[in-house]
mmCIF file of C-alpha atoms in Angstrom:
data_model
loop_
_atom_site.group_PDB
_atom_site.id
_atom_site.type_symbol
_atom_site.label_atom_id
_atom_site.label_comp_id
_atom_site.label_asym_id
_atom_site.label_seq_id
_atom_site.Cartn_x
_atom_site.Cartn_y
_atom_site.Cartn_z
ATOM 1 C CA MET M 1 -0.797 -4.120 1.859
ATOM 2 C CA GLN M 2 -4.034 -0.496 -0.347
ATOM 3 C CA THR M 3 -4.394 -3.479 1.462
ATOM 4 C CA GLU M 4 -4.355 -2.676 4.568
ATOM 5 C CA PRO M 5 -6.005 -0.827 7.421
ATOM 6 C CA THR M 6 -7.948 2.219 6.425
ATOM 7 C CA SER M 7 -7.352 5.981 6.820
ATOM 8 C CA PRO M 8 -7.664 7.656 10.128
ATOM 9 C CA GLY M 9 -8.871 10.980 8.811
ATOM 10 C CA SER M 10 -7.503 14.135 7.348
ATOM 11 C CA THR M 11 -5.590 15.806 10.071
ATOM 12 C CA THR M 12 -2.002 17.021 10.101
ATOM 13 C CA ALA M 13 -1.142 15.881 13.635
ATOM 14 C CA PRO M 14 -2.813 13.693 16.189
ATOM 15 C CA GLY M 15 -5.774 15.282 17.954
ATOM 16 C CA PRO M 16 -8.704 13.706 19.675
ATOM 17 C CA VAL M 17 -8.641 9.960 18.932
ATOM 18 C CA SER M 18 -11.959 8.333 17.715
ATOM 19 C CA ALA M 19 -12.853 4.720 17.966
ATOM 20 C CA ALA M 20 -12.139 4.372 14.200
ATOM 21 C CA ASP M 21 -8.775 5.924 14.786
ATOM 22 C CA ARG M 22 -7.983 3.553 17.689
ATOM 23 C CA ALA M 23 -9.121 0.534 15.522
ATOM 24 C CA ALA M 24 -6.945 1.578 12.689
ATOM 25 C CA ARG M 25 -3.939 2.000 14.842
ATOM 26 C CA ARG M 26 -4.420 -1.370 16.468
ATOM 27 C CA ALA M 27 -4.970 -3.045 13.196
ATOM 28 C CA VAL M 28 -1.853 -1.563 11.635
ATOM 29 C CA THR M 29 0.153 -2.726 14.690
ATOM 30 C CA VAL M 30 -1.260 -6.229 14.662
ATOM 31 C CA PHE M 31 -1.328 -6.520 10.820
ATOM 32 C CA PRO M 32 2.312 -7.705 10.297
ATOM 33 C CA VAL M 33 1.928 -10.418 12.884
ATOM 34 C CA LEU M 34 -1.353 -11.626 11.328
ATOM 35 C CA VAL M 35 0.101 -11.652 7.808
ATOM 36 C CA LEU M 36 3.279 -13.400 9.004
ATOM 37 C CA ALA M 37 1.091 -16.074 10.654
ATOM 38 C CA ALA M 38 -0.900 -16.392 7.484
ATOM 39 C CA GLY M 39 2.155 -16.878 5.465
ATOM 40 C CA ALA M 40 3.387 -19.603 7.865
ATOM 41 C CA VAL M 41 0.170 -21.443 7.488
ATOM 42 C CA GLY M 42 0.288 -21.212 3.724
ATOM 43 C CA LEU M 43 3.857 -22.534 3.786
ATOM 44 C CA ALA M 44 3.118 -25.381 6.146
ATOM 45 C CA THR M 45 -0.123 -26.537 4.546
ATOM 46 C CA PRO M 46 -0.050 -25.457 0.950
ATOM 47 C CA GLY M 47 -2.646 -27.940 0.014
ATOM 48 C CA THR M 48 -5.254 -26.205 2.114
ATOM 49 C CA PHE M 49 -5.246 -23.266 -0.356
ATOM 50 C CA GLY M 50 -4.785 -25.320 -3.555
ATOM 51 C CA GLY M 51 -8.015 -24.110 -5.243
ATOM 52 C CA TRP M 52 -8.009 -20.542 -3.915
ATOM 53 C CA LYS M 53 -5.961 -18.804 -6.606
ATOM 54 C CA GLU M 54 -9.042 -17.626 -8.495
ATOM 55 C CA SER M 55 -10.426 -16.023 -5.389
ATOM 56 C CA VAL M 56 -7.506 -13.505 -4.923
ATOM 57 C CA PRO M 57 -9.019 -10.688 -7.190
ATOM 58 C CA TYR M 58 -12.296 -10.981 -5.284
ATOM 59 C CA LEU M 59 -10.592 -10.822 -2.005
ATOM 60 C CA LEU M 60 -8.740 -7.761 -3.160
ATOM 61 C CA GLY M 61 -12.044 -6.251 -4.255
ATOM 62 C CA VAL M 62 -13.356 -6.584 -0.643
ATOM 63 C CA VAL M 63 -10.258 -4.648 0.612
ATOM 64 C CA MET M 64 -10.728 -1.867 -1.922
ATOM 65 C CA PHE M 65 -14.432 -1.716 -1.156
ATOM 66 C CA CYS M 66 -13.590 -1.154 2.413
ATOM 67 C CA MET M 67 -11.150 1.571 1.382
ATOM 68 C CA GLY M 68 -13.958 3.253 -0.535
ATOM 69 C CA LEU M 69 -16.217 3.100 2.564
ATOM 70 C CA THR M 70 -13.594 5.266 4.386
ATOM 71 C CA MET M 71 -13.588 8.001 1.746
ATOM 72 C CA THR M 72 -15.412 11.243 1.835
ATOM 73 C CA PRO M 73 -15.603 14.162 -0.632
ATOM 74 C CA THR M 74 -13.164 15.982 1.680
ATOM 75 C CA ASP M 75 -10.422 13.590 0.492
ATOM 76 C CA PHE M 76 -10.810 14.828 -3.053
ATOM 77 C CA GLN M 77 -11.110 18.459 -2.023
ATOM 78 C CA GLY M 78 -7.636 18.182 -0.550
ATOM 79 C CA VAL M 79 -6.283 17.558 -4.073
ATOM 80 C CA ALA M 80 -7.807 20.896 -5.278
ATOM 81 C CA ARG M 81 -6.348 22.765 -2.322
ATOM 82 C CA ARG M 82 -2.810 21.644 -2.873
ATOM 83 C CA PRO M 83 -2.441 20.377 -6.390
ATOM 84 C CA TRP M 84 1.265 21.039 -6.582
ATOM 85 C CA ALA M 85 2.057 18.872 -3.448
ATOM 86 C CA VAL M 86 -0.226 16.107 -4.540
ATOM 87 C CA ALA M 87 1.258 16.172 -8.076
ATOM 88 C CA LEU M 88 4.748 15.870 -6.529
ATOM 89 C CA GLY M 89 3.624 12.988 -4.505
ATOM 90 C CA LEU M 90 2.226 11.177 -7.467
ATOM 91 C CA VAL M 91 5.344 11.753 -9.708
ATOM 92 C CA ALA M 92 7.584 10.711 -6.875
ATOM 93 C CA HIS M 93 5.595 7.601 -6.220
ATOM 94 C CA TYR M 94 5.297 6.456 -9.830
ATOM 95 C CA VAL M 95 8.951 7.303 -10.719
ATOM 96 C CA ILE M 96 10.930 6.386 -7.576
ATOM 97 C CA MET M 97 9.399 2.928 -6.752
ATOM 98 C CA PRO M 98 9.192 1.494 -10.348
ATOM 99 C CA GLY M 99 12.683 2.757 -10.984
ATOM 100 C CA LEU M 100 13.943 1.299 -7.727
ATOM 101 C CA GLY M 101 12.199 -2.101 -8.568
ATOM 102 C CA TRP M 102 14.000 -2.191 -11.906
ATOM 103 C CA LEU M 103 17.361 -1.231 -10.455
ATOM 104 C CA ILE M 104 17.114 -3.840 -7.600
ATOM 105 C CA ALA M 105 15.972 -6.606 -9.952
ATOM 106 C CA HIS M 106 19.140 -5.927 -12.058
ATOM 107 C CA ALA M 107 21.507 -5.470 -9.134
ATOM 108 C CA LEU M 108 20.543 -8.645 -7.471
ATOM 109 C CA ASP M 109 20.373 -10.549 -10.819
ATOM 110 C CA LEU M 110 16.814 -11.880 -9.908
ATOM 111 C CA SER M 111 15.103 -14.576 -11.919
ATOM 112 C CA PRO M 112 12.563 -13.374 -14.436
ATOM 113 C CA GLN M 113 9.634 -14.384 -12.237
ATOM 114 C CA LEU M 114 11.031 -12.573 -9.148
ATOM 115 C CA ALA M 115 12.222 -9.585 -11.137
ATOM 116 C CA ALA M 116 8.810 -9.088 -12.607
ATOM 117 C CA GLY M 117 7.307 -9.412 -9.207
ATOM 118 C CA VAL M 118 9.552 -6.811 -7.591
ATOM 119 C CA ILE M 119 8.939 -4.396 -10.443
ATOM 120 C CA LEU M 120 5.159 -4.915 -10.262
ATOM 121 C CA VAL M 121 5.301 -4.040 -6.589
ATOM 122 C CA GLY M 122 7.015 -0.819 -7.538
ATOM 123 C CA CYS M 123 4.378 0.055 -10.121
ATOM 124 C CA ALA M 124 1.468 -0.373 -7.808
ATOM 125 C CA PRO M 125 -0.343 2.636 -6.188
ATOM 126 C CA SER M 126 0.117 3.751 -2.575
ATOM 127 C CA GLY M 127 -1.077 1.401 0.165
ATOM 128 C CA THR M 128 -3.792 2.600 2.481
ATOM 129 C CA ALA M 129 -1.743 1.764 5.523
ATOM 130 C CA SER M 130 0.411 4.745 4.580
ATOM 131 C CA ASN M 131 -2.381 7.068 5.837
ATOM 132 C CA VAL M 132 -2.420 5.453 9.262
ATOM 133 C CA VAL M 133 1.443 5.368 9.516
ATOM 134 C CA THR M 134 1.594 9.029 8.467
ATOM 135 C CA TYR M 135 -0.863 9.767 11.281
ATOM 136 C CA LEU M 136 1.281 7.957 13.779
ATOM 137 C CA ALA M 137 4.450 9.828 12.512
ATOM 138 C CA ARG M 138 2.694 13.207 13.102
ATOM 139 C CA GLY M 139 2.802 13.791 9.432
ATOM 140 C CA ASP M 140 0.406 15.572 7.010
ATOM 141 C CA VAL M 141 -2.412 13.075 6.762
ATOM 142 C CA ALA M 142 -4.477 15.210 4.524
ATOM 143 C CA LEU M 143 -1.656 15.131 1.902
ATOM 144 C CA SER M 144 -1.197 11.428 2.447
ATOM 145 C CA VAL M 145 -4.866 10.647 1.850
ATOM 146 C CA SER M 146 -4.960 12.806 -1.300
ATOM 147 C CA VAL M 147 -1.891 11.128 -2.853
ATOM 148 C CA ALA M 148 -3.105 7.641 -1.892
ATOM 149 C CA THR M 149 -6.565 8.399 -3.347
ATOM 150 C CA VAL M 150 -5.369 9.804 -6.633
ATOM 151 C CA SER M 151 -2.705 7.182 -7.090
ATOM 152 C CA THR M 152 -5.373 4.508 -6.716
ATOM 153 C CA VAL M 153 -7.792 6.176 -9.216
ATOM 154 C CA LEU M 154 -4.905 6.543 -11.724
ATOM 155 C CA ALA M 155 -3.656 3.020 -11.215
ATOM 156 C CA PRO M 156 -5.581 1.525 -14.328
ATOM 157 C CA LEU M 157 -3.806 4.148 -16.528
ATOM 158 C CA VAL M 158 -0.399 4.057 -14.950
ATOM 159 C CA THR M 159 0.381 0.621 -13.491
ATOM 160 C CA PRO M 160 0.048 -1.549 -16.661
ATOM 161 C CA PRO M 161 2.181 0.523 -19.036
ATOM 162 C CA LEU M 162 4.886 1.011 -16.372
ATOM 163 C CA THR M 163 4.918 -2.722 -15.838
ATOM 164 C CA LEU M 164 5.048 -3.387 -19.557
ATOM 165 C CA LEU M 165 7.934 -0.992 -19.924
ATOM 166 C CA LEU M 166 10.092 -2.134 -17.073
ATOM 167 C CA ALA M 167 9.116 -5.899 -16.632
ATOM 168 C CA GLY M 168 8.455 -6.686 -20.375
ATOM 169 C CA ALA M 169 12.018 -7.664 -20.868
ATOM 170 C CA TYR M 170 11.649 -10.446 -18.197
ATOM 171 C CA LEU M 171 8.159 -11.875 -18.907
ATOM 172 C CA PRO M 172 5.311 -11.199 -21.404
ATOM 173 C CA VAL M 173 2.974 -8.518 -20.095
ATOM 174 C CA ASP M 174 -0.570 -8.112 -21.370
ATOM 175 C CA ALA M 175 -1.123 -4.448 -20.358
ATOM 176 C CA GLY M 176 -4.671 -4.426 -21.809
ATOM 177 C CA SER M 177 -5.764 -7.267 -19.745
ATOM 178 C CA MET M 178 -4.078 -5.805 -16.613
ATOM 179 C CA VAL M 179 -6.009 -2.425 -17.091
ATOM 180 C CA THR M 180 -9.239 -4.502 -17.091
ATOM 181 C CA ASP M 181 -8.271 -6.332 -13.968
ATOM 182 C CA ILE M 182 -7.400 -3.162 -12.157
ATOM 183 C CA LEU M 183 -10.608 -1.601 -13.094
ATOM 184 C CA LYS M 184 -12.549 -4.603 -11.781
ATOM 185 C CA THR M 185 -10.600 -5.269 -8.588
ATOM 186 C CA VAL M 186 -9.629 -1.766 -7.604
ATOM 187 C CA LEU M 187 -11.423 1.256 -9.206
ATOM 188 C CA LEU M 188 -14.972 -0.173 -9.319
ATOM 189 C CA PRO M 189 -14.955 -1.423 -5.715
ATOM 190 C CA VAL M 190 -13.482 1.836 -4.429
ATOM 191 C CA LEU M 191 -16.170 3.798 -6.261
ATOM 192 C CA GLY M 192 -18.795 1.431 -5.043
ATOM 193 C CA GLY M 193 -17.575 1.909 -1.402
ATOM 194 C CA LEU M 194 -17.502 5.692 -1.894
ATOM 195 C CA ALA M 195 -21.089 5.622 -3.301
ATOM 196 C CA VAL M 196 -22.303 3.594 -0.351
ATOM 197 C CA ARG M 197 -20.580 6.047 2.116
ATOM 198 C CA LEU M 198 -22.283 9.027 0.363
ATOM 199 C CA PHE M 199 -25.789 7.664 0.416
ATOM 200 C CA LEU M 200 -25.716 5.473 3.539
ATOM 201 C CA GLY M 201 -23.104 7.317 5.653
ATOM 202 C CA ARG M 202 -24.888 7.124 8.926
ATOM 203 C CA TYR M 203 -24.985 3.252 8.714
ATOM 204 C CA VAL M 204 -21.328 3.049 7.474
ATOM 205 C CA ASP M 205 -20.209 5.219 10.374
ATOM 206 C CA ARG M 206 -21.307 2.527 12.804
ATOM 207 C CA VAL M 207 -18.962 -0.093 11.272
ATOM 208 C CA LEU M 208 -15.914 2.060 10.474
ATOM 209 C CA GLY M 209 -14.044 0.565 13.442
ATOM 210 C CA ALA M 210 -14.409 -2.936 11.966
ATOM 211 C CA LEU M 211 -13.121 -2.061 8.429
ATOM 212 C CA PRO M 212 -9.470 -2.050 9.275
ATOM 213 C CA TRP M 213 -9.780 -5.499 10.769
ATOM 214 C CA LEU M 214 -11.796 -6.810 7.758
ATOM 215 C CA SER M 215 -9.083 -5.436 5.486
ATOM 216 C CA ALA M 216 -6.308 -6.930 7.541
ATOM 217 C CA VAL M 217 -7.816 -10.381 7.661
ATOM 218 C CA THR M 218 -8.630 -10.445 3.971
ATOM 219 C CA ILE M 219 -5.051 -9.455 3.089
ATOM 220 C CA ALA M 220 -3.797 -12.165 5.371
ATOM 221 C CA VAL M 221 -5.766 -14.669 3.392
ATOM 222 C CA ILE M 222 -4.349 -13.339 0.156
ATOM 223 C CA VAL M 223 -0.862 -13.778 1.522
ATOM 224 C CA ALA M 224 -1.628 -17.314 2.656
ATOM 225 C CA VAL M 225 -2.845 -18.198 -0.870
ATOM 226 C CA VAL M 226 0.202 -16.487 -2.510
ATOM 227 C CA VAL M 227 2.672 -18.277 -0.231
ATOM 228 C CA ALA M 228 0.963 -21.568 -0.624
ATOM 229 C CA GLY M 229 1.087 -21.342 -4.441
ATOM 230 C CA SER M 230 4.992 -20.885 -4.320
ATOM 231 C CA ALA M 231 5.768 -22.962 -1.263
ATOM 232 C CA ALA M 232 8.101 -25.251 -3.096
ATOM 233 C CA ALA M 233 10.300 -22.331 -4.197
ATOM 234 C CA ILE M 234 10.210 -20.145 -1.149
ATOM 235 C CA LYS M 235 13.033 -21.977 0.803
ATOM 236 C CA SER M 236 15.537 -21.242 -1.911
ATOM 237 C CA ALA M 237 14.319 -17.691 -2.810
ATOM 238 C CA ALA M 238 13.093 -16.317 0.498
ATOM 239 C CA ALA M 239 16.401 -14.716 1.575
ATOM 240 C CA LEU M 240 16.994 -13.023 -1.705
ATOM 241 C CA VAL M 241 13.432 -11.749 -1.878
ATOM 242 C CA LEU M 242 13.650 -10.278 1.625
ATOM 243 C CA VAL M 243 16.833 -8.438 0.623
ATOM 244 C CA ALA M 244 15.069 -7.048 -2.387
ATOM 245 C CA VAL M 245 12.060 -5.971 -0.453
ATOM 246 C CA VAL M 246 14.039 -4.331 2.336
ATOM 247 C CA LEU M 247 16.083 -2.440 -0.141
ATOM 248 C CA HIS M 248 13.003 -1.432 -2.168
ATOM 249 C CA ASN M 249 11.003 -0.205 0.775
ATOM 250 C CA GLY M 250 13.937 1.423 2.724
ATOM 251 C CA LEU M 251 15.117 3.391 -0.293
ATOM 252 C CA GLY M 252 11.578 4.355 -1.179
ATOM 253 C CA LEU M 253 10.954 5.756 2.354
ATOM 254 C CA ALA M 254 14.308 7.652 2.233
ATOM 255 C CA LEU M 255 13.860 9.133 -1.281
ATOM 256 C CA GLY M 256 10.172 9.995 -0.741
ATOM 257 C CA TYR M 257 11.221 11.989 2.408
ATOM 258 C CA GLY M 258 14.087 13.484 0.427
ATOM 259 C CA ALA M 259 11.671 14.623 -2.337
ATOM 260 C CA GLY M 260 9.526 16.417 0.185
ATOM 261 C CA LYS M 261 12.544 18.143 1.731
ATOM 262 C CA LEU M 262 13.970 19.120 -1.706
ATOM 263 C CA ALA M 263 10.598 20.586 -2.653
ATOM 264 C CA ARG M 264 10.457 22.453 0.734
ATOM 265 C CA LEU M 265 7.134 21.129 1.660
ATOM 266 C CA GLY M 266 7.924 21.247 5.409
ATOM 267 C CA PRO M 267 8.560 18.508 7.879
ATOM 268 C CA PRO M 268 4.951 17.118 8.231
ATOM 269 C CA ALA M 269 4.443 16.929 4.482
ATOM 270 C CA SER M 270 7.908 15.372 4.042
ATOM 271 C CA ARG M 271 7.001 12.649 6.421
ATOM 272 C CA ALA M 272 3.770 11.977 4.525
ATOM 273 C CA MET M 273 5.798 11.880 1.194
ATOM 274 C CA ALA M 274 8.065 9.177 2.775
ATOM 275 C CA PHE M 275 5.150 6.878 3.403
ATOM 276 C CA GLU M 276 3.336 7.688 0.187
ATOM 277 C CA VAL M 277 6.340 6.711 -1.911
ATOM 278 C CA GLY M 278 7.808 3.786 0.282
ATOM 279 C CA MET M 279 4.528 1.897 0.966
ATOM 280 C CA GLN M 280 2.736 0.098 -1.735
ATOM 281 C CA ASN M 281 -0.552 -1.653 -2.564
ATOM 282 C CA SER M 282 1.083 -4.993 -2.302
ATOM 283 C CA GLY M 283 -2.317 -6.689 -2.328
ATOM 284 C CA LEU M 284 -2.886 -5.396 -5.815
ATOM 285 C CA ALA M 285 0.639 -6.433 -6.819
ATOM 286 C CA ALA M 286 0.047 -9.989 -5.482
ATOM 287 C CA SER M 287 -3.248 -10.251 -7.270
ATOM 288 C CA LEU M 288 -1.888 -9.096 -10.578
ATOM 289 C CA ALA M 289 1.248 -11.235 -10.379
ATOM 290 C CA THR M 290 -0.837 -14.371 -9.499
ATOM 291 C CA ALA M 291 -3.198 -13.663 -12.438
ATOM 292 C CA HIS M 292 -0.699 -12.466 -15.089
ATOM 293 C CA PHE M 293 2.584 -14.110 -14.175
ATOM 294 C CA SER M 294 2.929 -16.898 -11.540
ATOM 295 C CA PRO M 295 2.547 -17.539 -7.814
ATOM 296 C CA LEU M 296 6.370 -17.161 -7.504
ATOM 297 C CA ALA M 297 6.206 -13.680 -9.076
ATOM 298 C CA ALA M 298 3.638 -12.824 -6.346
ATOM 299 C CA LEU M 299 6.130 -13.726 -3.582
ATOM 300 C CA PRO M 300 7.761 -10.202 -3.394
ATOM 301 C CA ALA M 301 4.394 -8.694 -2.954
ATOM 302 C CA ALA M 302 3.555 -11.093 -0.067
ATOM 303 C CA VAL M 303 6.861 -10.306 1.649
ATOM 304 C CA PHE M 304 6.373 -6.600 1.019
ATOM 305 C CA SER M 305 3.037 -6.749 2.682
ATOM 306 C CA VAL M 306 4.594 -7.813 5.983
ATOM 307 C CA TRP M 307 7.790 -5.760 5.775
ATOM 308 C CA HIS M 308 6.521 -2.386 4.886
ATOM 309 C CA ASN M 309 4.149 -2.369 7.819
ATOM 310 C CA VAL M 310 6.915 -3.321 10.209
ATOM 311 C CA SER M 311 9.301 -0.703 8.841
ATOM 312 C CA GLY M 312 6.490 1.872 8.582
ATOM 313 C CA ALA M 313 5.612 1.477 12.166
ATOM 314 C CA VAL M 314 9.276 1.742 13.317
ATOM 315 C CA VAL M 315 10.024 4.757 11.092
ATOM 316 C CA ALA M 316 6.752 6.375 12.213
ATOM 317 C CA ALA M 317 7.703 5.998 15.905
ATOM 318 C CA TRP M 318 11.147 7.481 15.255
ATOM 319 C CA MET M 319 9.655 10.443 13.244
ATOM 320 C CA ALA M 320 7.052 11.105 15.870
ATOM 321 C CA HIS M 321 9.791 11.105 18.614
ATOM 322 C CA ARG M 322 11.846 13.645 16.561
ATOM 323 C CA ALA M 323 8.783 15.846 15.942
ATOM 324 C CA ARG M 324 7.867 15.912 19.626
ATOM 325 C CA ARG M 325 11.565 16.771 20.588
ATOM 326 C CA ALA M 326 11.641 19.583 17.977
ATOM 327 C CA GLU M 327 8.332 20.976 19.431
ATOM 328 C CA ARG M 328 9.858 20.979 22.879
ATOM 329 C CA VAL M 329 13.006 22.587 21.732
ATOM 330 C CA GLY M 330 11.054 25.179 19.703
#
């Protein structure tokens, strides 16, 4: 979950590995286990998190501030260097995943709460873990960082109207209030982190290795709160939600890669596209679902948070293996 461990830097393929890189790779590997454990705690002792619902937006703000701390002006320069590729990534992300969410909700005949939750996950911006997973897959990390950055900046303008359009038939959607929430919990913390990095960069560099872990732990707490809030309904809905999430993420990865191939961006950029489309800011989706719908509507985001990191790591390992084999053959 732009929830997740932070970016490893803007390189196309793995080179010298810094301490921050190693921390990000370890965090993205351990993250699914940590989140799964947090979900189990929330399910087993829901009363422990009974009064924590109001803290979810603030916890997400911490994650987004950490993301801002990892950004540099170079990330934005990448957009200017390849506007076509970044624009394609944004369109693919905000068309494929919302559309898939709507189709899956209909195909599985989900309840209004779960349907709205799945659609909201699809309407969220890219997850920051996508940058790390692209790095592990020997993909185009510069493109990945650019798409993730711009999709996050545009989220206040794109996520609420898309959610209203696609989920409005299931539940009432207050798009105006959602815009305000995204500004407060996503854009402002990201800009604040970026400003701190610009003016206090030498101090931030000293703690970059700790940021992925802080993000991972914070997201784990969010998942525990979300699961605790819907603990009573999870036993009956968990299997159906898992099917929806696996389909959503898997099809997103495949179609994202296909979009890159169709546009002839090349193998590294196509690998980046797969993760920028298929991996979502499920932390934001969980926060918005909890605030605007219900804890049950946030359940798909909590499950997505675990699953897309597991699937991302597996697909990245497979892609990296294929890339190395192609290099040897070539």
